[in-house]
CSV table of C-alpha atoms and ligand atoms in Angstrom, one decimal:
chain,number,residue,atom,x,y,z
F,85,MET,CA,223.2,77.3,100.8
F,86,SER,CA,225.9,78.0,103.4
F,87,GLU,CA,226.9,81.1,101.4
F,88,LEU,CA,223.3,82.5,101.4
F,89,LEU,CA,222.3,81.5,104.9
F,90,GLN,CA,224.5,82.9,107.7
F,91,VAL,CA,223.8,81.7,111.2
F,92,ALA,CA,225.5,83.6,114.1
F,93,ASP,CA,228.0,81.5,116.0
F,94,GLU,CA,226.1,81.8,119.3
F,95,VAL,CA,222.9,80.6,117.6
F,96,ARG,CA,224.6,77.7,115.9
F,97,GLU,CA,226.4,76.6,119.1
F,98,THR,CA,223.2,76.8,121.1
F,99,LEU,CA,221.3,74.8,118.6
F,100,ASP,CA,224.1,72.2,118.4
F,101,ARG,CA,224.0,71.8,122.2
F,102,GLY,CA,220.2,71.2,121.9
F,103,GLU,CA,219.5,74.3,123.9
F,104,ALA,CA,216.8,76.9,123.6
F,105,VAL,CA,216.7,79.4,120.6
F,106,VAL,CA,213.8,81.7,119.7
F,107,ALA,CA,213.4,83.2,116.2
F,108,LEU,CA,212.3,86.9,116.1
F,109,GLU,CA,211.3,88.8,113.0
F,110,THR,CA,212.5,92.1,111.6
F,111,THR,CA,209.2,93.3,110.0
F,112,LEU,CA,208.1,94.5,113.4
F,113,VAL,CA,211.3,96.4,113.7
F,114,ALA,CA,211.1,98.1,110.3
F,115,HIS,CA,207.4,98.5,109.7
F,116,GLY,CA,205.5,97.7,112.9
F,117,PHE,CA,206.5,100.9,114.8
F,118,PRO,CA,207.6,104.4,113.8
F,119,ALA,CA,211.4,104.7,113.9
F,120,PRO,CA,213.2,104.4,116.3
F,121,HIS,CA,210.7,102.5,118.3
F,122,GLY,CA,210.9,99.4,116.2
F,123,VAL,CA,214.5,98.9,117.1
F,124,GLU,CA,213.7,99.4,120.8
F,125,VAL,CA,211.0,96.8,120.6
F,126,GLY,CA,213.4,94.4,118.9
F,127,LEU,CA,216.1,94.9,121.6
F,128,GLU,CA,213.5,94.5,124.4
F,129,SER,CA,212.3,91.3,122.8
F,130,GLU,CA,215.8,89.9,122.6
F,131,ALA,CA,216.4,90.9,126.3
F,132,ALA,CA,213.2,89.1,127.3
F,133,VAL,CA,214.3,85.9,125.5
F,134,ARG,CA,217.6,86.0,127.3
F,135,GLU,CA,216.0,86.6,130.7
F,136,ALA,CA,214.0,83.5,130.1
F,137,GLY,CA,217.2,81.5,129.4
F,138,ALA,CA,217.1,81.2,125.7
F,139,VAL,CA,219.2,82.7,122.8
F,140,PRO,CA,217.4,85.1,120.4
F,141,ALA,CA,217.9,84.7,116.7
F,142,THR,CA,216.6,87.8,115.0
F,143,ILE,CA,216.3,87.1,111.3
F,144,GLY,CA,216.6,89.4,108.3
F,145,VAL,CA,218.4,90.0,105.0
F,146,LEU,CA,221.5,92.1,104.9
F,147,ASP,CA,224.4,92.4,102.5
F,148,GLY,CA,223.3,89.6,100.2
F,149,ARG,CA,222.8,87.1,103.0
F,150,ILE,CA,219.9,85.7,105.0
F,151,ARG,CA,221.1,86.3,108.5
F,152,VAL,CA,220.1,84.4,111.6
F,153,GLY,CA,221.1,86.4,114.7
F,154,LEU,CA,221.8,90.1,114.5
F,155,ASP,CA,223.8,92.5,116.7
F,156,PRO,CA,222.2,95.8,117.8
F,157,ARG,CA,224.0,97.8,115.1
F,158,GLU,CA,222.7,95.5,112.4
F,159,LEU,CA,219.2,95.7,113.9
F,160,GLU,CA,219.4,99.4,113.4
F,161,ARG,CA,219.6,98.9,109.6
F,162,PHE,CA,216.0,97.7,109.6
F,163,THR,CA,214.5,101.1,108.9
F,164,PRO,CA,211.1,101.7,107.2
F,165,GLU,CA,212.8,101.6,103.8
F,166,ALA,CA,213.6,97.9,104.3
F,167,ARG,CA,211.7,95.6,101.9
F,168,LYS,CA,209.0,93.5,103.6
F,169,LEU,CA,209.8,89.8,103.0
F,170,GLY,CA,207.4,86.9,103.1
F,171,PRO,CA,208.8,83.5,102.3
F,172,ARG,CA,208.6,84.1,98.5
F,173,GLU,CA,210.7,87.3,98.6
F,174,LEU,CA,213.7,85.9,100.6
F,175,ALA,CA,215.9,84.6,97.8
F,176,ALA,CA,215.3,87.5,95.4
F,177,SER,CA,215.9,90.1,98.1
F,178,ALA,CA,219.2,88.4,99.3
F,179,LEU,CA,220.5,88.2,95.7
F,180,ALA,CA,219.6,91.8,95.1
F,181,GLY,CA,221.6,92.9,98.1
F,182,GLU,CA,218.6,94.6,99.7
F,183,VAL,CA,217.9,95.2,103.4
F,184,GLY,CA,215.0,92.8,103.9
F,185,ALA,CA,212.7,92.6,106.9
F,186,THR,CA,211.1,89.2,107.4
F,187,THR,CA,207.5,88.8,108.4
F,188,VAL,CA,206.4,85.9,110.6
F,189,GLY,CA,206.1,83.8,107.4
F,190,GLY,CA,209.5,84.8,106.1
F,191,THR,CA,211.0,84.2,109.6
F,192,LEU,CA,209.5,80.8,109.9
F,193,ALA,CA,210.8,79.8,106.4
F,194,VAL,CA,214.3,80.6,107.6
F,195,ALA,CA,213.8,79.1,111.0
F,196,ARG,CA,212.8,75.9,109.4
F,197,ARG,CA,216.0,75.7,107.4
F,198,THR,CA,218.0,76.4,110.5
F,199,GLY,CA,216.3,74.0,112.9
F,200,ILE,CA,214.7,76.7,115.2
F,201,ARG,CA,211.3,75.7,116.4
F,202,PHE,CA,210.0,78.6,118.4
F,203,LEU,CA,209.0,82.2,117.5
F,204,GLY,CA,207.4,85.1,119.2
F,205,THR,CA,205.4,87.9,117.5
F,206,GLY,CA,202.6,90.3,118.1
F,207,GLY,CA,199.7,88.9,116.1
F,208,LEU,CA,199.7,86.3,113.4
F,209,GLY,CA,198.9,87.5,109.9
F,210,GLY,CA,195.9,85.9,108.3
F,211,VAL,CA,192.8,86.4,106.1
F,212,HIS,CA,192.3,90.1,105.5
F,213,ARG,CA,188.8,91.7,105.9
F,214,GLY,CA,187.0,92.0,102.6
F,215,PHE,CA,188.8,88.9,101.2
F,216,THR,CA,185.7,87.9,99.2
F,217,GLU,CA,186.1,91.1,97.1
F,218,ARG,CA,189.8,91.3,97.1
F,219,PHE,CA,191.7,88.1,98.0
F,220,ASP,CA,194.5,88.7,100.5
F,221,VAL,CA,195.7,86.0,102.9
F,222,SER,CA,199.0,86.4,104.7
F,223,ALA,CA,201.7,83.9,103.9
F,224,ASP,CA,202.1,83.6,107.7
F,225,VAL,CA,199.4,81.0,107.7
F,226,PRO,CA,200.4,78.5,105.0
F,227,THR,CA,204.0,78.8,106.2
F,228,LEU,CA,203.1,78.0,109.7
F,229,ALA,CA,201.1,75.0,108.4
F,230,ARG,CA,204.3,73.7,106.8
F,231,SER,CA,206.8,74.4,109.7
F,232,GLN,CA,207.3,72.2,112.7
F,233,ALA,CA,207.3,75.3,114.9
F,234,LEU,CA,205.3,77.0,117.7
F,235,VAL,CA,204.5,80.6,117.3
F,236,ALA,CA,203.6,82.6,120.5
F,237,SER,CA,201.3,85.5,119.7
F,238,SER,CA,198.3,87.5,121.1
F,239,GLY,CA,196.1,85.6,118.6
F,240,ILE,CA,195.5,86.9,115.2
F,241,LYS,CA,195.8,90.6,114.3
F,242,SER,CA,192.2,91.8,114.9
F,243,LEU,CA,192.4,94.1,111.9
F,244,LEU,CA,191.9,90.9,110.0
F,245,ASP,CA,188.9,88.7,109.5
F,246,VAL,CA,189.5,86.6,112.7
F,247,PRO,CA,186.7,84.0,112.2
F,248,ALA,CA,187.9,83.4,108.6
F,249,THR,CA,191.5,83.0,109.8
F,250,THR,CA,190.6,80.5,112.6
F,251,GLU,CA,188.7,78.5,110.0
F,252,LEU,CA,191.7,78.5,107.7
F,253,LEU,CA,194.0,77.4,110.5
F,254,GLU,CA,191.6,74.5,111.2
F,255,THR,CA,191.6,73.6,107.5
F,256,LEU,CA,195.4,73.5,107.4
F,257,GLY,CA,195.6,71.5,110.6
F,258,VAL,CA,197.2,74.2,112.8
F,259,PRO,CA,196.2,73.8,116.5
F,260,VAL,CA,195.3,77.1,118.2
F,261,VAL,CA,196.0,76.7,121.9
F,262,GLY,CA,195.1,79.3,124.6
F,263,PHE,CA,197.8,80.1,127.1
F,264,ARG,CA,195.8,80.5,130.3
F,265,THR,CA,192.8,81.5,128.2
F,266,SER,CA,189.8,79.7,126.8
F,267,THR,CA,189.0,82.4,124.2
F,268,LEU,CA,191.2,83.6,121.3
F,269,PRO,CA,192.9,86.9,122.3
F,270,LEU,CA,192.2,89.7,119.8
F,271,PHE,CA,195.6,91.2,119.6
F,272,TYR,CA,195.1,94.5,121.5
F,273,SER,CA,192.2,93.1,123.6
F,274,ALA,CA,192.2,90.0,125.8
F,275,ASP,CA,188.5,89.4,125.6
F,276,GLY,CA,185.7,89.0,123.1
F,277,GLY,CA,187.4,86.4,120.8
F,278,PRO,CA,185.9,83.1,119.7
F,279,PRO,CA,186.2,80.1,122.1
F,280,LEU,CA,189.3,77.8,122.0
F,281,GLN,CA,189.0,74.1,122.5
F,282,ASP,CA,192.5,73.7,123.9
F,283,ARG,CA,194.3,75.6,126.6
F,284,VAL,CA,197.5,75.1,128.6
F,285,GLU,CA,198.5,76.6,131.9
F,286,THR,CA,202.3,76.4,131.8
F,287,PRO,CA,205.1,76.7,129.2
F,288,ALA,CA,206.0,73.0,130.0
F,289,ASP,CA,202.5,71.9,129.0
F,290,ALA,CA,202.8,73.9,125.8
F,291,ALA,CA,206.1,72.2,125.0
F,292,ARG,CA,204.6,68.8,125.7
F,293,LEU,CA,201.6,69.5,123.4
F,294,ALA,CA,204.0,70.7,120.7
F,295,VAL,CA,206.1,67.5,121.0
F,296,ALA,CA,203.1,65.3,120.8
F,297,HIS,CA,201.8,67.2,117.7
F,298,TRP,CA,205.2,66.9,116.0
F,299,GLU,CA,205.4,63.2,116.9
F,300,LEU,CA,202.2,62.7,115.0
F,301,GLY,CA,203.7,64.4,112.0
F,302,GLY,CA,201.9,67.7,112.6
F,303,ALA,CA,203.6,70.9,111.9
F,304,GLY,CA,202.9,74.5,113.1
F,305,LEU,CA,201.0,75.4,116.3
F,306,LEU,CA,199.8,78.8,117.5
F,307,LEU,CA,200.1,79.5,121.2
F,308,ALA,CA,197.7,82.4,121.9
F,309,SER,CA,198.4,84.5,124.9
F,310,PRO,CA,196.3,87.5,126.0
F,311,PRO,CA,198.0,90.9,125.9
F,312,PRO,CA,199.4,92.0,129.4
F,313,GLU,CA,197.3,95.2,129.0
F,314,SER,CA,194.0,95.0,127.2
F,315,LEU,CA,192.6,97.8,125.0
F,316,ASP,CA,189.3,97.8,123.2
F,317,VAL,CA,189.8,99.6,119.9
F,318,ALA,CA,187.3,97.8,117.7
F,319,GLY,CA,185.8,101.0,116.5
F,320,LEU,CA,189.1,102.6,115.6
F,321,ILE,CA,190.1,99.4,113.7
F,322,GLU,CA,186.9,99.6,111.6
F,323,GLU,CA,187.7,103.2,110.8
F,324,ALA,CA,191.4,102.5,109.9
F,325,VAL,CA,190.6,99.5,107.7
F,326,ALA,CA,187.8,101.4,105.9
F,327,GLU,CA,190.3,104.2,105.3
F,328,ALA,CA,192.9,101.9,103.9
F,329,GLU,CA,190.3,100.5,101.5
F,330,ARG,CA,189.1,104.0,100.5
F,331,THR,CA,192.6,105.4,99.8
F,332,GLY,CA,193.6,102.3,97.8
F,333,VAL,CA,196.2,100.9,100.3
F,334,ALA,CA,196.4,97.2,99.4
F,335,GLY,CA,198.5,94.1,99.8
F,336,GLN,CA,201.6,94.2,102.0
F,337,ALA,CA,201.0,97.9,102.8
F,338,VAL,CA,197.7,97.3,104.6
F,339,THR,CA,199.1,96.0,108.0
F,340,PRO,CA,201.7,98.8,108.5
F,341,TYR,CA,199.2,101.5,107.3
F,342,VAL,CA,196.4,100.3,109.7
F,343,LEU,CA,198.8,99.9,112.6
F,344,GLY,CA,200.1,103.5,111.9
F,345,VAL,CA,196.6,105.0,111.9
F,346,LEU,CA,195.7,103.2,115.1
F,347,HIS,CA,198.9,104.3,116.8
F,348,GLU,CA,198.2,107.9,115.8
F,349,ARG,CA,194.4,108.0,116.6
F,350,SER,CA,194.8,106.2,120.0
F,351,GLY,CA,197.3,108.8,121.1
F,352,GLY,CA,200.0,106.1,121.1
F,353,ARG,CA,198.1,103.7,123.3
F,354,THR,CA,197.9,100.9,120.7
F,355,ARG,CA,201.6,101.3,120.2
F,356,GLU,CA,202.3,100.8,123.9
F,357,VAL,CA,200.0,97.8,124.1
F,358,ASN,CA,201.5,96.4,120.9
F,359,ARG,CA,205.0,96.8,122.4
F,360,THR,CA,204.2,95.1,125.7
F,361,LEU,CA,202.4,92.1,124.0
F,362,ILE,CA,205.3,91.6,121.6
F,363,VAL,CA,207.9,91.5,124.4
F,364,ALA,CA,205.6,89.2,126.5
F,365,ASN,CA,205.2,86.8,123.6
F,366,ALA,CA,209.0,86.7,122.9
F,367,ARG,CA,209.4,85.8,126.6
F,368,LEU,CA,206.7,83.1,126.4
F,369,ALA,CA,208.2,81.6,123.3
F,370,ALA,CA,211.5,81.5,125.2
F,371,GLU,CA,209.9,79.8,128.2
F,372,VAL,CA,208.4,77.1,126.0
F,373,ALA,CA,211.7,76.7,124.2
F,374,VAL,CA,213.5,76.2,127.5
F,375,ALA,CA,211.0,73.7,128.7
F,376,TYR,CA,211.3,71.8,125.3
F,377,ALA,CA,215.1,71.7,125.6
F,378,ALA,CA,215.1,70.5,129.3
F,379,PRO,CA,216.0,66.8,129.6
L,825,PSU,N1,202.4,91.7,114.7
L,825,PSU,C1,202.4,93.0,115.1
L,825,PSU,N2,202.8,93.9,114.2
L,825,PSU,C2,203.2,93.6,112.9
L,825,PSU,C3,203.1,92.2,112.5
L,825,PSU,C4,202.7,91.3,113.4
L,825,PSU,O1,202.1,93.3,116.3
L,825,PSU,O2,203.5,94.5,112.1
L,825,PSU,C5,203.6,91.9,111.1
L,825,PSU,C6,204.3,90.5,111.1
L,825,PSU,O3,205.5,90.6,110.5
L,825,PSU,C7,203.3,89.6,110.3
L,825,PSU,C8,202.9,90.6,109.3
L,825,PSU,O4,204.0,88.5,109.7
L,825,PSU,O5,202.6,91.7,110.1
L,825,PSU,C9,201.7,90.1,108.4
L,825,PSU,O6,201.6,91.0,107.3
L,825,PSU,P1,200.7,90.6,106.0
L,825,PSU,O7,199.3,90.5,106.6
L,825,PSU,O8,200.9,91.7,105.0
L,825,PSU,O9,201.2,89.2,105.6
L,826,MN,MN1,198.8,90.1,101.8
């Protein structure tokens, strides 16, 4: 295991001192944005985590190892050619010596092995639209249900079937908690989502809730924070999802395809909102991690 999993010294030392660490994924870097914007978003997210007083641990597969904590030059290797890794692909990709970009699910699986409890992302993966015809549920959800970790996101990616995903999260016992909101943020847009029963007003309250949930043997929680800038692109999403379906784009390719179409058709506006919300969620995850680590 020690051979396969390589934790950066700074991350290891910070964890050993019981201080705040936030896991970040590499799928966003490789596939969430057209190059070179993904790397910029990754670096900005790391900077936001540091500003909040935590240490970033960006996770990905390089040179036969599952790496926890990457330097900027290593981050640049996560180009669109990188393989997208959910939890099931981690081992094979490492053994094959590929460059592997971890999704939220893949990142959580590694974070769990490493003892990292906080992660920031854009929107959680979930139940894809049209799942009754063609089953497609992101491994993000079951992996979160198995990990004692809190994920800060702007809700669930609204290109998915949001009601079906919230039902599945309930089935799996994953609390969905609004951060200063009483409705679920819809990724690009702050409003219009289903009501949430639980909300918190501060990172310290979020940390307290996570601790209580974990004390009861619970596992993952989703902390849902509205995007700093809100954009209503429901029509464009319909269009892009229908187009993916028509052109036979399926499985792991759906999310990057739809995000790409949205970025293009919105004149780059979805890309800008996506960037700001990812960085804000990285910062929020760090603030909760810092509150959790505080004596
Ligand atoms: N959030 C974003 N952009 C993304 C993703 C999340 O703002 O590209 C990625 C994450 O890596 C997430 C993945 O884990 O999409 C889910 O993909 P799938 O539905 O294929 O499991
Ligand atoms: Mn899928």
